[in-house]
mmCIF file of N, CA and C in Angstrom:
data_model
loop_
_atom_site.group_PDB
_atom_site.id
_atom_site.type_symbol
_atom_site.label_atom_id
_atom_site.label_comp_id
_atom_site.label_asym_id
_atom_site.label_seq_id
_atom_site.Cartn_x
_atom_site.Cartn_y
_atom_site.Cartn_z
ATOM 1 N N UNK A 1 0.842 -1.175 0.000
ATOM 2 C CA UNK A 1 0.000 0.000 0.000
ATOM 3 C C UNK A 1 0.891 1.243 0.000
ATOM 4 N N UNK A 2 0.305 2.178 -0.787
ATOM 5 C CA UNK A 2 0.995 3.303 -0.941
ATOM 6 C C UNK A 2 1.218 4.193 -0.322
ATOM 7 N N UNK A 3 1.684 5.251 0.746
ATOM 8 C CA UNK A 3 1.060 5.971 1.411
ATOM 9 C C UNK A 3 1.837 7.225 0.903
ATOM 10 N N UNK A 4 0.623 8.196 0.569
ATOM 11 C CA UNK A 4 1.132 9.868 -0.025
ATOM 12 C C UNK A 4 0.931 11.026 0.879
ATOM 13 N N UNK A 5 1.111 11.789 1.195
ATOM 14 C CA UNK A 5 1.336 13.079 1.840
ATOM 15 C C UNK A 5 1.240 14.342 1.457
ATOM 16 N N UNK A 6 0.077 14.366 1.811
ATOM 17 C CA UNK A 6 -0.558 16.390 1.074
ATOM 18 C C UNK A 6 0.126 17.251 1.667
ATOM 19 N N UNK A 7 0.473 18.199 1.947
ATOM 20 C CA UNK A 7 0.645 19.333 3.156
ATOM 21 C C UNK A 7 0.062 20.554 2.770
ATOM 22 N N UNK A 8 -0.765 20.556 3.452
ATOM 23 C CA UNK A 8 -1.544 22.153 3.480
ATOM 24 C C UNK A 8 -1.630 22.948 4.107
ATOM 25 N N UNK A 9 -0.961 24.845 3.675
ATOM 26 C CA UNK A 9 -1.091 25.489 4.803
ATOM 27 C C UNK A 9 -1.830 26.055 4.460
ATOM 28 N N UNK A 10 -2.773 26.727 5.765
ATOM 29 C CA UNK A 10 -4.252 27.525 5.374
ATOM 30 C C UNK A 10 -3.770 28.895 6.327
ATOM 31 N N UNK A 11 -3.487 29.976 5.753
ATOM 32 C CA UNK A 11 -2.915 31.582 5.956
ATOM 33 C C UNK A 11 -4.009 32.382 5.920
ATOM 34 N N UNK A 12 -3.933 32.891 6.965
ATOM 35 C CA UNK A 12 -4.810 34.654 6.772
ATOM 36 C C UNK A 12 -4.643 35.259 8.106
ATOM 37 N N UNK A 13 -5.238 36.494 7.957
ATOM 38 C CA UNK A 13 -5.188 37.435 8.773
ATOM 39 C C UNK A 13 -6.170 36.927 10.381
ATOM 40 N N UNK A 14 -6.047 36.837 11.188
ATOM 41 C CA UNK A 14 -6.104 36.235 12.727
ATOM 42 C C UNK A 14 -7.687 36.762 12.711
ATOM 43 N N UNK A 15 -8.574 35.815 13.058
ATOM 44 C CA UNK A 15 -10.031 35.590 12.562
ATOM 45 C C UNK A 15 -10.868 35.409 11.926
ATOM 46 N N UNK A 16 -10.438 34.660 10.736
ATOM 47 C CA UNK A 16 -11.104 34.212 9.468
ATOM 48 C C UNK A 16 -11.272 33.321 9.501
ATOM 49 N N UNK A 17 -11.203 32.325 10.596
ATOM 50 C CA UNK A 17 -11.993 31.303 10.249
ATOM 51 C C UNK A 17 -10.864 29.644 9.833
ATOM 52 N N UNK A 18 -9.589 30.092 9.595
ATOM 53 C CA UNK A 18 -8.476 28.852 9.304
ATOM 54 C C UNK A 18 -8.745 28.046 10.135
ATOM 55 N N UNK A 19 -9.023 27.766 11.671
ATOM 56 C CA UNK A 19 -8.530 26.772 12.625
ATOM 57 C C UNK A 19 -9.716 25.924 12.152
ATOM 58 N N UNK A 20 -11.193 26.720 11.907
ATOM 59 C CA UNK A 20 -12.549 26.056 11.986
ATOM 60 C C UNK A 20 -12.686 25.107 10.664
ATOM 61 N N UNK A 21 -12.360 25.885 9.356
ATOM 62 C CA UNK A 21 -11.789 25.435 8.394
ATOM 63 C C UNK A 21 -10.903 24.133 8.389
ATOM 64 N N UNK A 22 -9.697 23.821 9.027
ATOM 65 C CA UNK A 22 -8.784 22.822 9.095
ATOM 66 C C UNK A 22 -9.474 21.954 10.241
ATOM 67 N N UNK A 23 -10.302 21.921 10.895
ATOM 68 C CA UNK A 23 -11.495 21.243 11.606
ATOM 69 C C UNK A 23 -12.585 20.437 11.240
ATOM 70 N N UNK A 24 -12.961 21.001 10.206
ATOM 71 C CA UNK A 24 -13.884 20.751 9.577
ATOM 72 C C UNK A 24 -13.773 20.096 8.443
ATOM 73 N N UNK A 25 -12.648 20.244 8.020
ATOM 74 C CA UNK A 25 -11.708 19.183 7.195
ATOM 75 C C UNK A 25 -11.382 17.881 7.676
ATOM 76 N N UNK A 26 -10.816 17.686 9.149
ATOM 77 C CA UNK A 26 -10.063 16.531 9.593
ATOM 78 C C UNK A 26 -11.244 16.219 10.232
ATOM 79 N N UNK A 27 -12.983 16.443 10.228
ATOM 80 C CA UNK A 27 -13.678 16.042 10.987
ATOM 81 C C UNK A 27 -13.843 16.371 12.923
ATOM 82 N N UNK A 28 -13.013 17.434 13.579
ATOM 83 C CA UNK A 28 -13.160 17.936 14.500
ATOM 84 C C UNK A 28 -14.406 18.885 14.981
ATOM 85 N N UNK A 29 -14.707 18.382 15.933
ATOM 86 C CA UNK A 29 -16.060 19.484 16.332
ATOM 87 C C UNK A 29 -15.860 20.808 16.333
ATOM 88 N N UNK A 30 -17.030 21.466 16.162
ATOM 89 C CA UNK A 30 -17.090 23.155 16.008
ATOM 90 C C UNK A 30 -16.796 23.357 17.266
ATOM 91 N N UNK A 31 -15.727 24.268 17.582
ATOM 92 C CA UNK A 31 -15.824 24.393 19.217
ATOM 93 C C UNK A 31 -16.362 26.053 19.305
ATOM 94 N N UNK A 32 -16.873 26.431 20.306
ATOM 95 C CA UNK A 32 -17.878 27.688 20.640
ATOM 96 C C UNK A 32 -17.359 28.564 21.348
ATOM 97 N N UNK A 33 -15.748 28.293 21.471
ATOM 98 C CA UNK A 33 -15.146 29.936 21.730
ATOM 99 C C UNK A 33 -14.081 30.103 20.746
ATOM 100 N N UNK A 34 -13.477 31.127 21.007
ATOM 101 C CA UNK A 34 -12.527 31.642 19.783
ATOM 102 C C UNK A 34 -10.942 31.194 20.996
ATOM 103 N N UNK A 35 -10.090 30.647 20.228
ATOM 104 C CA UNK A 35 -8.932 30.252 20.522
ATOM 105 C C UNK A 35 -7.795 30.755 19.267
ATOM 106 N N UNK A 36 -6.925 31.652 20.095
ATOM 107 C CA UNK A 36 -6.279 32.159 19.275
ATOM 108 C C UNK A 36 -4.619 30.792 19.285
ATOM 109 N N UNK A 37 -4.451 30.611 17.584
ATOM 110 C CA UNK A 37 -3.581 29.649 17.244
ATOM 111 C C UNK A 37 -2.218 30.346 17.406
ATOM 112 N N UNK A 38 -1.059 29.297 18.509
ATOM 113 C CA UNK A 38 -0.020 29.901 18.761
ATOM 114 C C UNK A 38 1.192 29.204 17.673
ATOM 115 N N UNK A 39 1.044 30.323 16.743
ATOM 116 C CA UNK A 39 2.560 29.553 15.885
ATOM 117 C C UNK A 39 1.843 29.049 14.821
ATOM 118 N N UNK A 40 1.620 27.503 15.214
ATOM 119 C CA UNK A 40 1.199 26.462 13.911
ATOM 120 C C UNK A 40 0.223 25.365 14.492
ATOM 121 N N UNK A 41 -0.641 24.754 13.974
ATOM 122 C CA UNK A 41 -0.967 23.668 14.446
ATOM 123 C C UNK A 41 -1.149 22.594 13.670
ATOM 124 N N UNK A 42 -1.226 21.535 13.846
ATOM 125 C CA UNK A 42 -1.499 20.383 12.816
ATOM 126 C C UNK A 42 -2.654 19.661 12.983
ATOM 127 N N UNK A 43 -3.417 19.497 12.050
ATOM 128 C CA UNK A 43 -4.060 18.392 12.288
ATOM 129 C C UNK A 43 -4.418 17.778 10.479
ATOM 130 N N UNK A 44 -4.916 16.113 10.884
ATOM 131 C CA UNK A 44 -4.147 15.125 9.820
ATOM 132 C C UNK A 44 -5.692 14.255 9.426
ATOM 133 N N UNK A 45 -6.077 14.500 8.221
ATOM 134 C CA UNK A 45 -7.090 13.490 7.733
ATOM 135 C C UNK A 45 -6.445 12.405 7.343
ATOM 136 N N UNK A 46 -6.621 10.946 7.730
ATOM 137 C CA UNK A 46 -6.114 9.625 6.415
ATOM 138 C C UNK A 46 -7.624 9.444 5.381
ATOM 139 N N UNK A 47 -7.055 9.260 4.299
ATOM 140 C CA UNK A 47 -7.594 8.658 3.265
ATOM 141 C C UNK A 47 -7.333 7.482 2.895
ATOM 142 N N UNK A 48 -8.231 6.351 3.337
ATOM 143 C CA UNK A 48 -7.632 5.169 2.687
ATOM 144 C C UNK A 48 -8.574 4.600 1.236
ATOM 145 N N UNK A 49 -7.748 4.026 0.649
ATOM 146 C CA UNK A 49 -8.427 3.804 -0.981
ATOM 147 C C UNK A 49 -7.930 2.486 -0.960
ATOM 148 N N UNK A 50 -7.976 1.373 -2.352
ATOM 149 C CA UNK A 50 -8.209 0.153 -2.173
ATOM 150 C C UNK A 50 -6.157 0.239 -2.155
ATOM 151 N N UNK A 51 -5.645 0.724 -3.221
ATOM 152 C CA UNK A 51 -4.462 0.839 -3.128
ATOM 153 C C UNK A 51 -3.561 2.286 -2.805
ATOM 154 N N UNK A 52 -3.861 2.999 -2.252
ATOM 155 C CA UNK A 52 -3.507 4.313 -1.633
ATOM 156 C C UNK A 52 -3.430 4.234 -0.273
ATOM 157 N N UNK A 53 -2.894 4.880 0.774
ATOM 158 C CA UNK A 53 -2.934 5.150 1.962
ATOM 159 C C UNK A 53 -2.625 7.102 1.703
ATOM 160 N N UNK A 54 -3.815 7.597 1.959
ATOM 161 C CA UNK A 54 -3.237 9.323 1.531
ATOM 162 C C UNK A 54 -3.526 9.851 2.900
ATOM 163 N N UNK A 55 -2.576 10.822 3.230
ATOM 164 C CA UNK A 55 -2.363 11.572 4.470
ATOM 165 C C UNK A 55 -2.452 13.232 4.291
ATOM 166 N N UNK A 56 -3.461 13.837 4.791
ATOM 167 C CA UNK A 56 -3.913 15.314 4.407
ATOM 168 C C UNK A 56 -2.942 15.584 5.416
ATOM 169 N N UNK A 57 -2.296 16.350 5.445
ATOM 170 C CA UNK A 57 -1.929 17.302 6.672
ATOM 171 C C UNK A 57 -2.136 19.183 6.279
ATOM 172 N N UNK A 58 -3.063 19.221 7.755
ATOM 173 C CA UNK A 58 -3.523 20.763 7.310
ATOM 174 C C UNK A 58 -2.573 21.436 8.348
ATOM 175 N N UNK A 59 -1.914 22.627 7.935
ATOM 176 C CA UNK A 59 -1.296 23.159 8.767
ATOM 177 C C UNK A 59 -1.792 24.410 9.077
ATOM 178 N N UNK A 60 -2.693 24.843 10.132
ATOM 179 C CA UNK A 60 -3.000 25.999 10.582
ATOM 180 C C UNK A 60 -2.286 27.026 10.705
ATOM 181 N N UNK A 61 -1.878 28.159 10.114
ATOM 182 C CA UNK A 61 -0.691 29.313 10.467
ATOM 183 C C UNK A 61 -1.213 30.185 11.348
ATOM 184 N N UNK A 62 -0.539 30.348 12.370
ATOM 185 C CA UNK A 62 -1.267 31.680 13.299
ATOM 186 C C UNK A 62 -1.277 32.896 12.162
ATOM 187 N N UNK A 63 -2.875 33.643 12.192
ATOM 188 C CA UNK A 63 -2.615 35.093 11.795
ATOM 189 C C UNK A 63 -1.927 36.166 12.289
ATOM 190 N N UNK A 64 -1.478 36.370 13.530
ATOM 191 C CA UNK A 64 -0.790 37.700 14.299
ATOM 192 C C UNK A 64 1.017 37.521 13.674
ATOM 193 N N UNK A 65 0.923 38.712 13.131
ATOM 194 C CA UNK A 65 2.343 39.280 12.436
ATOM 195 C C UNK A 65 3.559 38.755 13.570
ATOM 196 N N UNK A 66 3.311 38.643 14.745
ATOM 197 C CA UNK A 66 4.177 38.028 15.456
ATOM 198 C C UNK A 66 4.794 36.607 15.221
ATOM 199 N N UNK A 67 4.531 36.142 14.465
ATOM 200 C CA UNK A 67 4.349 34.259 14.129
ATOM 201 C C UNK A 67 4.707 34.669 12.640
ATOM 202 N N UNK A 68 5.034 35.625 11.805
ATOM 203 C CA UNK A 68 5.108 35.065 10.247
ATOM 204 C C UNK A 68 6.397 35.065 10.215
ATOM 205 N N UNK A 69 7.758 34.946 10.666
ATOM 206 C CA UNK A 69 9.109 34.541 10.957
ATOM 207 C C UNK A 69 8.906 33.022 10.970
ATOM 208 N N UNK A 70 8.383 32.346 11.605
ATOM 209 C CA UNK A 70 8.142 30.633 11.754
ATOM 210 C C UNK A 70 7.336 30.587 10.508
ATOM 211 N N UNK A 71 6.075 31.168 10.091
ATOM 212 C CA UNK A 71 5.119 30.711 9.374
ATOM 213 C C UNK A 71 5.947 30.678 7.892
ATOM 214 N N UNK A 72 6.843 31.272 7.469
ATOM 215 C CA UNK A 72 7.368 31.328 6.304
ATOM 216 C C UNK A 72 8.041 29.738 6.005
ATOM 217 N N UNK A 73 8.548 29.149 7.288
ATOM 218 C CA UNK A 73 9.018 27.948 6.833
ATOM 219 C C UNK A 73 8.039 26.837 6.537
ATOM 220 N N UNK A 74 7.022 26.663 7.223
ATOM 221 C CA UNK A 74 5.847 26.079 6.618
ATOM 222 C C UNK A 74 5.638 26.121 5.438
ATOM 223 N N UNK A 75 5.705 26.932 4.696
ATOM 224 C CA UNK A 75 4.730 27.755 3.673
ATOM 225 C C UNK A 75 5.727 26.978 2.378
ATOM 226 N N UNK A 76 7.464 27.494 3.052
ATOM 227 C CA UNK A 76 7.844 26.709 1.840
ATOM 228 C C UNK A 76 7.959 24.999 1.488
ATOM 229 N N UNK A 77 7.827 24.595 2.408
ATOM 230 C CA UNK A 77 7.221 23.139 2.743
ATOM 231 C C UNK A 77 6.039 22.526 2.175
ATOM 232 N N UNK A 78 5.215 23.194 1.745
ATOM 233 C CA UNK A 78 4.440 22.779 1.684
ATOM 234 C C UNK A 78 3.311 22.701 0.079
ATOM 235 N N UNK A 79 2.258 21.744 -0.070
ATOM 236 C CA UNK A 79 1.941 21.611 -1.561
ATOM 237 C C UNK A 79 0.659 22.305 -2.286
ATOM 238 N N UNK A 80 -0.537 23.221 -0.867
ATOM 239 C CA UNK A 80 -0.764 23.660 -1.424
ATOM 240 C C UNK A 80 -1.108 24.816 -0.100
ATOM 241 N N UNK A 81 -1.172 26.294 -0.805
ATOM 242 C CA UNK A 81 -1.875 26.972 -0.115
ATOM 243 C C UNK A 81 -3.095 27.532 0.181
ATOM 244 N N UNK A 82 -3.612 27.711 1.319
ATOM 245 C CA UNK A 82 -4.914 28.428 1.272
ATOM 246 C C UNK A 82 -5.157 29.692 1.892
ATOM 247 N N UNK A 83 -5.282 30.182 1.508
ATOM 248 C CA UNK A 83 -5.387 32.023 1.998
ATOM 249 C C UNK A 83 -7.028 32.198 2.602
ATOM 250 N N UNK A 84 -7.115 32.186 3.857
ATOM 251 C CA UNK A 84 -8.685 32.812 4.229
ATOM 252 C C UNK A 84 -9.116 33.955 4.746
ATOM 253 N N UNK A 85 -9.861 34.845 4.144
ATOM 254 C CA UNK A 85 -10.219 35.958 4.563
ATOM 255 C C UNK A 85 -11.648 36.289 5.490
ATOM 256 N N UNK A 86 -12.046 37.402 6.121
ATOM 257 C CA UNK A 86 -13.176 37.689 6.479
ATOM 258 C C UNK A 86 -14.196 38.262 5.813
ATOM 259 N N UNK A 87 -15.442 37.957 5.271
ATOM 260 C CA UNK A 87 -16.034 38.854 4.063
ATOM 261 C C UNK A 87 -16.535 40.036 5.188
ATOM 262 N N UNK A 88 -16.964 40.360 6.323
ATOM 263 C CA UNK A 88 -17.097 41.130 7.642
ATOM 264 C C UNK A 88 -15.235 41.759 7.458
ATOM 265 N N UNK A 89 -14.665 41.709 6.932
ATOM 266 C CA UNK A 89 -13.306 42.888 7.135
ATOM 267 C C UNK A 89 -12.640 42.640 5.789
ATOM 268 N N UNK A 90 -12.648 43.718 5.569
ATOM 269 C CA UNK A 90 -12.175 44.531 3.757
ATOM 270 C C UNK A 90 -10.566 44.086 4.579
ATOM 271 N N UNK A 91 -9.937 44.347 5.148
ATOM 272 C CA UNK A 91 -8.432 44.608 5.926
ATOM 273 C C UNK A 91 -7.902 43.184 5.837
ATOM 274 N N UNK A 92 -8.545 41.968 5.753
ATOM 275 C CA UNK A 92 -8.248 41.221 6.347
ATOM 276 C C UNK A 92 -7.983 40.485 4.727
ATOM 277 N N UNK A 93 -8.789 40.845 3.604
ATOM 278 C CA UNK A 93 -8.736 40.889 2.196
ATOM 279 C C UNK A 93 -7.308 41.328 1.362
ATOM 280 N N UNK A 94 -7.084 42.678 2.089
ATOM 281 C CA UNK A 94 -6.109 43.309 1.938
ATOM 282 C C UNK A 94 -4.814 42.673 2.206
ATOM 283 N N UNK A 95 -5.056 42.082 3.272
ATOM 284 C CA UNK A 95 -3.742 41.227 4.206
ATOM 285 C C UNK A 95 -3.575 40.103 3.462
ATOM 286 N N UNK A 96 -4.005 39.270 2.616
ATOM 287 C CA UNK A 96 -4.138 38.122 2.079
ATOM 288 C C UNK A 96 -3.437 38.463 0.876
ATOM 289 N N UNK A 97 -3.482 39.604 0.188
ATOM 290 C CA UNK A 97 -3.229 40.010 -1.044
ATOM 291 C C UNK A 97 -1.749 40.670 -0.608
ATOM 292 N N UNK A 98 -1.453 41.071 0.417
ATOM 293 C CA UNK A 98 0.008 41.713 0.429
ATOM 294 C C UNK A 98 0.911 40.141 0.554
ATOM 295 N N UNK A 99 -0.048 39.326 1.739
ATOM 296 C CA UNK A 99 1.084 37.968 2.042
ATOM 297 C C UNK A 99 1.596 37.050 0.783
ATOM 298 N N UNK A 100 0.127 36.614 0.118
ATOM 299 C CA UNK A 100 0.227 36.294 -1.416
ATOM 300 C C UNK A 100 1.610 36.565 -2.232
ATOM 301 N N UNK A 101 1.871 37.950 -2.271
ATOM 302 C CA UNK A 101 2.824 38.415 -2.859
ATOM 303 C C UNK A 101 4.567 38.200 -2.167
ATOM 304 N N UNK A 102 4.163 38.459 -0.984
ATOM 305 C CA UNK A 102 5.448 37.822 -0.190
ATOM 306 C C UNK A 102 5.498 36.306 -0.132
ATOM 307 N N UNK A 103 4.669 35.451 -0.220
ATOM 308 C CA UNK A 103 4.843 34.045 0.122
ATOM 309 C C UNK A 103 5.258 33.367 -1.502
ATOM 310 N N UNK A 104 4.539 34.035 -2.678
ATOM 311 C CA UNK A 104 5.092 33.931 -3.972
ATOM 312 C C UNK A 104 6.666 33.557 -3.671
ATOM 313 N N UNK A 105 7.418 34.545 -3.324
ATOM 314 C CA UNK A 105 8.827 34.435 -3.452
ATOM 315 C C UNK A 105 9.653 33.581 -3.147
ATOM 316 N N UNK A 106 8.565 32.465 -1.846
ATOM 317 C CA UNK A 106 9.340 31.823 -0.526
ATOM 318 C C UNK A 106 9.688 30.643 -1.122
ATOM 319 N N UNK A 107 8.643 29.425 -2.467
ATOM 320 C CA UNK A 107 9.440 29.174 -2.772
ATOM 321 C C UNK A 107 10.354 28.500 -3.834
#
C-alpha cells in the first residue's frame, strides 16, 4: 500500500476562520469559543483507498504578524496553499493580497 502526503497550509489574517476550516476538514467538532492559534498547528485526515494510503496534513498558520518569521518555513514546505479571509473585514482581504505576494517568493 501506498502511502502519499498532502501538506496544506491555510494563511490569513487572525479571525477568518483557518482553525474552523482545518477542523472541519479533519472532521473535528465546532468548538464555541474563539482560541487564538499559537505559531502552527497540525491536524491530519487519512484517506484510505483500495491501493492508496493518503495523508492530508492541514497546517493551521497563526494570523498575528508576530508568528510570520516561523510561518514562512511552513509555507515553503508545503503543496498547497490556502489564503482565508473575512467577508465582515475589507483589511483582512487586503492582508491576504500583500502575504500572497510575499509568500510567492518563498518558494
Amino acid at each position: 500500500m501506498l502511502r502519499n502526503t498532502l501538506k496544506i497550509a491555510v494563511s490569513g489574517k487572525n479571525h477568518t476562520g483557518k482553525s474552523c476550516l482545518c477542523g472541519a476538514m479533519t472532521g473535528r467538532a465546532l468548538e464555541t469559543e474563539y482560541s487564538c492559534t499559537i505559531g502552527v498547528d497540525l491536524m491530519v485526515k487519512h484517506i484510505i483507498r483500495k491501493h492508496d494510503n493518503i495523508s492530508l496534513q492541514f497546517w493551521d498558520l497563526a494570523g498575528l504578524n508576530r508568528f510570520h518569521s516561523i510561518i514562512i518555513s511552513y509555507i515553503r514546505k508545503c503543496s498547497v496553499l490556502i489564503f482565508c479571509y473575512s467577508s465582515e473585514d475589507y483589511n483582512s482581504f487586503l492582508y491576504i493580497m500583500d502575504m500572497y505576494h510575499q509568500y510567492k517568493n518563498c518558494k
